Amino acid sequence: QSALTQPPSASGSPGQSVTISCTGTNNDVGGYNFVSWYQHHPDKAPKLIIYEVNKRPSGVPSRFSGSKSGNTASLTVSGLQAEDEADYYCTSYTDTHNFDVVFGGGTKLTVL
Amino acid sequence: QVQRQQWGAGVLKPSETLSLTCAVYGGSSSHYFWTWIRQSPGKGLDWIGEINRSGSTNYNPSLKSRVTISLRTSKNEFALKLSSVTAADTAIYYCAAFDKGAYYFEYWGPGTLITVSP
């Protein structure tokens, strides 16, 4: 069982917006602004798309945005495109383990 | 841009030792913690352990008795060894570069599928 809770699936039609949630506790998501998101296409390396809650690495489209409210972080994909269909994982810094991050269980995003 | 490759034997028998290597080259790679992460079939991601450029390591307590992560700085490589494998160790294993300043995995390797089967 993953430390951070994500919905197992999400979907939307091309052009629509979809939001994926990532719920933790005060010891991780709620207590620190170190939430990151990764896009994972099958048989490819996961790719960082959001770090520090809402920052995008160079080259990541502005359609991807992140936010946080309390113990829940969110990834929003606007203007859905077919290539956005992938698994999405969140991670957060945690102060309760002997290692620095905890993971979400992943969300399969389907573009209808 | 940091490039990375990983390799190792893909099929193991129970009780054998898993051995994987990750090569890192290009970019400013010296400030990362080099990490191994795995994903079991149908499950989420699990953190295995990490090593920094000084050779300091940190392991997941659930695997600590079986895991060794080492560094080969002359070749810009770091390695994972997991002893006494069982079917529960069947997974895709990833190496990744972890930025401890902002706590994210900036780069990932392509992943290696390891299957443990009698």
mmCIF file of C-alpha atoms in Angstrom:
data_model
loop_
_atom_site.group_PDB
_atom_site.id
_atom_site.type_symbol
_atom_site.label_atom_id
_atom_site.label_comp_id
_atom_site.label_asym_id
_atom_site.label_seq_id
_atom_site.Cartn_x
_atom_site.Cartn_y
_atom_site.Cartn_z
ATOM 1 C CA GLN A 1 0.000 0.000 0.000
ATOM 2 C CA SER A 2 1.453 3.331 -1.093
ATOM 3 C CA ALA A 3 1.939 6.149 1.395
ATOM 4 C CA LEU A 4 0.264 8.704 -0.859
ATOM 5 C CA THR A 5 -3.221 8.051 -2.191
ATOM 6 C CA GLN A 6 -4.019 8.547 -5.855
ATOM 7 C CA PRO A 7 -7.120 7.482 -7.766
ATOM 8 C CA PRO A 8 -6.302 4.394 -9.834
ATOM 9 C CA SER A 9 -7.743 5.884 -12.989
ATOM 10 C CA ALA A 10 -8.813 9.123 -14.636
ATOM 11 C CA SER A 11 -10.053 9.953 -18.087
ATOM 12 C CA GLY A 12 -11.024 12.760 -20.384
ATOM 13 C CA SER A 13 -11.637 13.564 -24.005
ATOM 14 C CA PRO A 14 -9.149 15.420 -26.194
ATOM 15 C CA GLY A 15 -9.182 19.122 -25.383
ATOM 16 C CA GLN A 16 -10.685 18.662 -21.947
ATOM 17 C CA SER A 17 -8.977 19.141 -18.586
ATOM 18 C CA VAL A 18 -8.342 16.394 -16.058
ATOM 19 C CA THR A 19 -7.166 16.697 -12.471
ATOM 20 C CA ILE A 20 -5.416 13.920 -10.566
ATOM 21 C CA SER A 21 -5.204 14.106 -6.789
ATOM 22 C CA CYS A 22 -2.481 12.943 -4.425
ATOM 23 C CA THR A 23 -3.398 12.798 -0.739
ATOM 24 C CA GLY A 24 -0.941 12.468 2.100
ATOM 25 C CA THR A 25 -0.548 13.770 5.624
ATOM 26 C CA ASN A 26 0.904 16.692 7.534
ATOM 27 C CA ASN A 27 4.193 14.792 7.568
ATOM 28 C CA ASP A 28 4.564 14.884 3.810
ATOM 29 C CA VAL A 29 2.281 16.642 1.320
ATOM 30 C CA GLY A 30 0.693 18.959 3.863
ATOM 31 C CA GLY A 31 3.869 19.934 5.629
ATOM 32 C CA TYR A 32 6.243 20.669 2.779
ATOM 33 C CA ASN A 33 6.213 22.125 -0.707
ATOM 34 C CA PHE A 34 8.222 19.258 -2.159
ATOM 35 C CA VAL A 35 5.600 17.460 -4.202
ATOM 36 C CA SER A 36 6.630 16.209 -7.621
ATOM 37 C CA TRP A 37 4.803 14.473 -10.458
ATOM 38 C CA TYR A 38 6.028 11.990 -13.066
ATOM 39 C CA GLN A 39 4.621 10.853 -16.372
ATOM 40 C CA HIS A 40 5.279 7.214 -17.257
ATOM 41 C CA HIS A 41 4.570 5.747 -20.657
ATOM 42 C CA PRO A 42 4.865 1.940 -20.909
ATOM 43 C CA ASP A 43 8.376 0.699 -21.642
ATOM 44 C CA LYS A 44 9.838 4.181 -21.229
ATOM 45 C CA ALA A 45 11.657 5.941 -18.449
ATOM 46 C CA PRO A 46 9.429 7.962 -16.121
ATOM 47 C CA LYS A 47 9.669 11.684 -16.777
ATOM 48 C CA LEU A 48 9.579 14.527 -14.260
ATOM 49 C CA ILE A 49 6.809 16.973 -15.175
ATOM 50 C CA ILE A 50 6.238 18.960 -11.965
ATOM 51 C CA TYR A 51 8.466 19.637 -8.944
ATOM 52 C CA GLU A 52 8.085 21.753 -5.827
ATOM 53 C CA VAL A 53 4.285 21.539 -6.178
ATOM 54 C CA ASN A 54 3.904 23.743 -9.234
ATOM 55 C CA LYS A 55 7.200 24.200 -11.092
ATOM 56 C CA ARG A 56 7.711 22.776 -14.543
ATOM 57 C CA PRO A 57 11.097 21.612 -15.823
ATOM 58 C CA SER A 58 12.275 23.066 -19.075
ATOM 59 C CA GLY A 59 10.513 21.470 -22.019
ATOM 60 C CA VAL A 60 7.375 20.370 -20.176
ATOM 61 C CA PRO A 61 4.290 21.884 -21.808
ATOM 62 C CA SER A 62 2.375 24.524 -19.856
ATOM 63 C CA ARG A 63 -0.687 22.274 -20.158
ATOM 64 C CA PHE A 64 0.669 20.501 -17.101
ATOM 65 C CA SER A 65 0.178 22.348 -13.837
ATOM 66 C CA GLY A 66 0.377 21.498 -10.160
ATOM 67 C CA SER A 67 -1.200 22.829 -6.995
ATOM 68 C CA LYS A 68 -1.703 21.934 -3.350
ATOM 69 C CA SER A 69 -4.346 22.481 -0.709
ATOM 70 C CA GLY A 70 -3.819 21.102 2.762
ATOM 71 C CA ASN A 71 -2.747 17.473 2.553
ATOM 72 C CA THR A 72 -3.777 17.045 -1.080
ATOM 73 C CA ALA A 73 -1.729 17.915 -4.124
ATOM 74 C CA SER A 74 -3.181 17.974 -7.612
ATOM 75 C CA LEU A 75 -1.927 17.638 -11.155
ATOM 76 C CA THR A 76 -4.058 19.231 -13.855
ATOM 77 C CA VAL A 77 -3.637 18.401 -17.512
ATOM 78 C CA SER A 78 -5.377 20.972 -19.674
ATOM 79 C CA GLY A 79 -6.171 20.607 -23.354
ATOM 80 C CA LEU A 80 -5.776 16.830 -23.227
ATOM 81 C CA GLN A 81 -3.876 15.256 -26.089
ATOM 82 C CA ALA A 82 -3.597 11.627 -27.106
ATOM 83 C CA GLU A 83 0.045 11.477 -26.050
ATOM 84 C CA ASP A 84 -0.931 12.414 -22.495
ATOM 85 C CA GLU A 85 -2.288 8.907 -22.007
ATOM 86 C CA ALA A 86 0.104 7.443 -19.445
ATOM 87 C CA ASP A 87 0.531 6.578 -15.788
ATOM 88 C CA TYR A 88 1.118 9.498 -13.441
ATOM 89 C CA TYR A 89 2.837 9.234 -10.074
ATOM 90 C CA CYS A 90 3.246 11.747 -7.284
ATOM 91 C CA THR A 91 5.979 11.847 -4.682
ATOM 92 C CA SER A 92 6.521 14.011 -1.636
ATOM 93 C CA TYR A 93 9.247 14.703 0.848
ATOM 94 C CA THR A 94 8.467 13.011 4.148
ATOM 95 C CA ASP A 95 9.800 13.483 7.640
ATOM 96 C CA THR A 96 8.645 10.113 8.940
ATOM 97 C CA HIS A 97 10.871 7.651 7.119
ATOM 98 C CA ASN A 98 14.587 7.109 7.055
ATOM 99 C CA PHE A 99 14.429 7.943 3.377
ATOM 100 C CA ASP A 100 13.311 11.260 1.951
ATOM 101 C CA VAL A 101 10.336 10.558 -0.258
ATOM 102 C CA VAL A 102 7.116 8.622 -0.357
ATOM 103 C CA PHE A 103 5.281 7.604 -3.495
ATOM 104 C CA GLY A 104 1.717 7.589 -4.709
ATOM 105 C CA GLY A 105 0.256 4.413 -6.156
ATOM 106 C CA GLY A 106 -0.117 5.898 -9.613
ATOM 107 C CA THR A 107 -3.046 6.978 -11.774
ATOM 108 C CA LYS A 108 -3.739 5.620 -15.235
ATOM 109 C CA LEU A 109 -4.880 8.530 -17.408
ATOM 110 C CA THR A 110 -6.937 7.503 -20.420
ATOM 111 C CA VAL A 111 -7.648 9.892 -23.265
ATOM 112 C CA LEU A 112 -11.017 8.846 -24.630
ATOM 113 C CA GLN B 1 21.609 16.636 -20.123
ATOM 114 C CA VAL B 2 22.390 13.615 -17.986
ATOM 115 C CA GLN B 3 22.267 10.367 -19.943
ATOM 116 C CA ARG B 4 21.870 7.055 -18.215
ATOM 117 C CA GLN B 5 21.810 3.427 -19.159
ATOM 118 C CA GLN B 6 21.256 0.368 -17.086
ATOM 119 C CA TRP B 7 21.913 -3.319 -17.571
ATOM 120 C CA GLY B 8 21.924 -6.682 -15.775
ATOM 121 C CA ALA B 9 20.670 -10.251 -15.996
ATOM 122 C CA GLY B 10 16.921 -10.392 -16.582
ATOM 123 C CA VAL B 11 15.967 -13.849 -15.251
ATOM 124 C CA LEU B 12 17.051 -15.241 -11.904
ATOM 125 C CA LYS B 13 16.264 -18.287 -9.834
ATOM 126 C CA PRO B 14 15.200 -18.029 -6.199
ATOM 127 C CA SER B 15 18.121 -17.506 -3.811
ATOM 128 C CA GLU B 16 20.337 -15.991 -6.517
ATOM 129 C CA THR B 17 21.727 -12.445 -6.393
ATOM 130 C CA LEU B 18 20.316 -9.687 -8.562
ATOM 131 C CA SER B 19 22.980 -7.454 -10.046
ATOM 132 C CA LEU B 20 22.289 -4.260 -11.990
ATOM 133 C CA THR B 21 24.500 -1.395 -13.110
ATOM 134 C CA CYS B 22 23.573 2.125 -14.083
ATOM 135 C CA ALA B 23 25.907 4.375 -16.070
ATOM 136 C CA VAL B 24 25.588 8.124 -15.839
ATOM 137 C CA TYR B 25 27.306 10.595 -18.090
ATOM 138 C CA GLY B 26 26.944 14.173 -19.207
ATOM 139 C CA GLY B 27 25.693 17.222 -17.380
ATOM 140 C CA SER B 28 26.295 18.233 -13.782
ATOM 141 C CA SER B 29 25.779 14.838 -12.247
ATOM 142 C CA SER B 30 27.933 15.246 -9.138
ATOM 143 C CA HIS B 31 25.263 16.717 -6.847
ATOM 144 C CA TYR B 32 22.715 13.961 -7.202
ATOM 145 C CA PHE B 33 21.959 11.020 -4.966
ATOM 146 C CA TRP B 34 21.833 7.987 -7.235
ATOM 147 C CA THR B 35 18.824 5.893 -6.453
ATOM 148 C CA TRP B 36 17.327 2.499 -7.220
ATOM 149 C CA ILE B 37 13.552 2.192 -7.411
ATOM 150 C CA ARG B 38 11.435 -0.775 -8.415
ATOM 151 C CA GLN B 39 7.902 -1.414 -9.592
ATOM 152 C CA SER B 40 6.403 -4.839 -9.009
ATOM 153 C CA PRO B 41 3.764 -6.075 -11.478
ATOM 154 C CA GLY B 42 0.524 -4.208 -11.003
ATOM 155 C CA LYS B 43 1.883 -2.215 -8.083
ATOM 156 C CA GLY B 44 3.330 1.199 -7.369
ATOM 157 C CA LEU B 45 6.898 2.378 -6.974
ATOM 158 C CA ASP B 46 9.166 1.272 -4.129
ATOM 159 C CA TRP B 47 12.331 3.078 -3.066
ATOM 160 C CA ILE B 48 15.222 0.628 -2.662
ATOM 161 C CA GLY B 49 18.176 2.790 -1.706
ATOM 162 C CA GLU B 50 20.578 5.534 -2.679
ATOM 163 C CA ILE B 51 24.232 6.482 -2.846
ATOM 164 C CA ASN B 52 25.955 9.838 -3.209
ATOM 165 C CA ARG B 53 29.220 10.787 -4.847
ATOM 166 C CA SER B 54 31.049 10.266 -1.570
ATOM 167 C CA GLY B 55 29.800 6.701 -1.363
ATOM 168 C CA SER B 56 27.390 7.257 1.516
ATOM 169 C CA THR B 57 24.413 4.937 1.275
ATOM 170 C CA ASN B 58 20.901 4.737 2.646
ATOM 171 C CA TYR B 59 18.608 1.728 2.249
ATOM 172 C CA ASN B 60 14.945 0.908 2.629
ATOM 173 C CA PRO B 61 14.710 -0.877 6.008
ATOM 174 C CA SER B 62 12.562 -3.619 4.491
ATOM 175 C CA LEU B 63 15.387 -4.586 2.119
ATOM 176 C CA LYS B 64 18.445 -3.433 4.051
ATOM 177 C CA SER B 65 19.682 -6.901 4.993
ATOM 178 C CA ARG B 66 19.833 -7.934 1.327
ATOM 179 C CA VAL B 67 20.809 -4.729 -0.514
ATOM 180 C CA THR B 68 24.164 -3.256 -1.446
ATOM 181 C CA ILE B 69 24.570 -0.144 -3.575
ATOM 182 C CA SER B 70 28.070 0.748 -4.672
ATOM 183 C CA LEU B 71 29.826 3.345 -6.763
ATOM 184 C CA ARG B 72 32.395 3.088 -9.536
ATOM 185 C CA THR B 73 33.337 6.729 -9.965
ATOM 186 C CA SER B 74 36.057 6.050 -12.506
ATOM 187 C CA LYS B 75 33.401 4.768 -14.855
ATOM 188 C CA ASN B 76 30.529 6.984 -13.691
ATOM 189 C CA GLU B 77 28.592 3.885 -12.743
ATOM 190 C CA PHE B 78 26.680 2.742 -9.712
ATOM 191 C CA ALA B 79 25.477 -0.748 -8.986
ATOM 192 C CA LEU B 80 22.719 -2.580 -7.162
ATOM 193 C CA LYS B 81 23.024 -6.013 -5.639
ATOM 194 C CA LEU B 82 20.041 -7.739 -4.039
ATOM 195 C CA SER B 83 20.765 -11.118 -2.520
ATOM 196 C CA SER B 84 18.552 -14.138 -1.873
ATOM 197 C CA VAL B 85 15.889 -13.082 -4.346
ATOM 198 C CA THR B 86 12.398 -14.532 -4.335
ATOM 199 C CA ALA B 87 9.404 -14.206 -6.629
ATOM 200 C CA ALA B 88 8.449 -11.100 -4.652
ATOM 201 C CA ASP B 89 11.514 -9.374 -6.106
ATOM 202 C CA THR B 90 10.167 -9.691 -9.646
ATOM 203 C CA ALA B 91 9.867 -6.104 -10.831
ATOM 204 C CA ILE B 92 11.079 -3.430 -13.188
ATOM 205 C CA TYR B 93 14.122 -1.839 -11.606
ATOM 206 C CA TYR B 94 14.932 1.806 -12.338
ATOM 207 C CA CYS B 95 17.952 3.905 -11.560
ATOM 208 C CA ALA B 96 17.262 7.578 -11.011
ATOM 209 C CA ALA B 97 19.034 10.808 -10.148
ATOM 210 C CA PHE B 98 17.609 12.338 -6.983
ATOM 211 C CA ASP B 99 17.975 16.026 -6.234
ATOM 212 C CA LYS B 100 18.137 16.386 -2.457
ATOM 213 C CA GLY B 101 17.753 20.140 -2.682
ATOM 214 C CA ALA B 102 14.153 19.954 -3.831
ATOM 215 C CA TYR B 103 13.460 16.234 -3.325
ATOM 216 C CA TYR B 104 12.631 15.049 -6.796
ATOM 217 C CA PHE B 105 13.931 12.465 -9.250
ATOM 218 C CA GLU B 106 15.235 14.551 -12.104
ATOM 219 C CA TYR B 107 16.304 11.745 -14.438
ATOM 220 C CA TRP B 108 15.375 8.095 -14.712
ATOM 221 C CA GLY B 109 16.960 5.169 -16.466
ATOM 222 C CA PRO B 110 14.931 3.126 -18.948
ATOM 223 C CA GLY B 111 14.257 0.325 -16.468
ATOM 224 C CA THR B 112 15.224 -3.344 -16.440
ATOM 225 C CA LEU B 113 12.714 -6.135 -15.996
ATOM 226 C CA ILE B 114 13.938 -8.718 -13.512
ATOM 227 C CA THR B 115 12.016 -11.966 -13.281
ATOM 228 C CA VAL B 116 12.601 -14.456 -10.480
ATOM 229 C CA SER B 117 11.376 -17.888 -11.440
ATOM 230 C CA PRO B 118 12.346 -21.445 -10.444
#
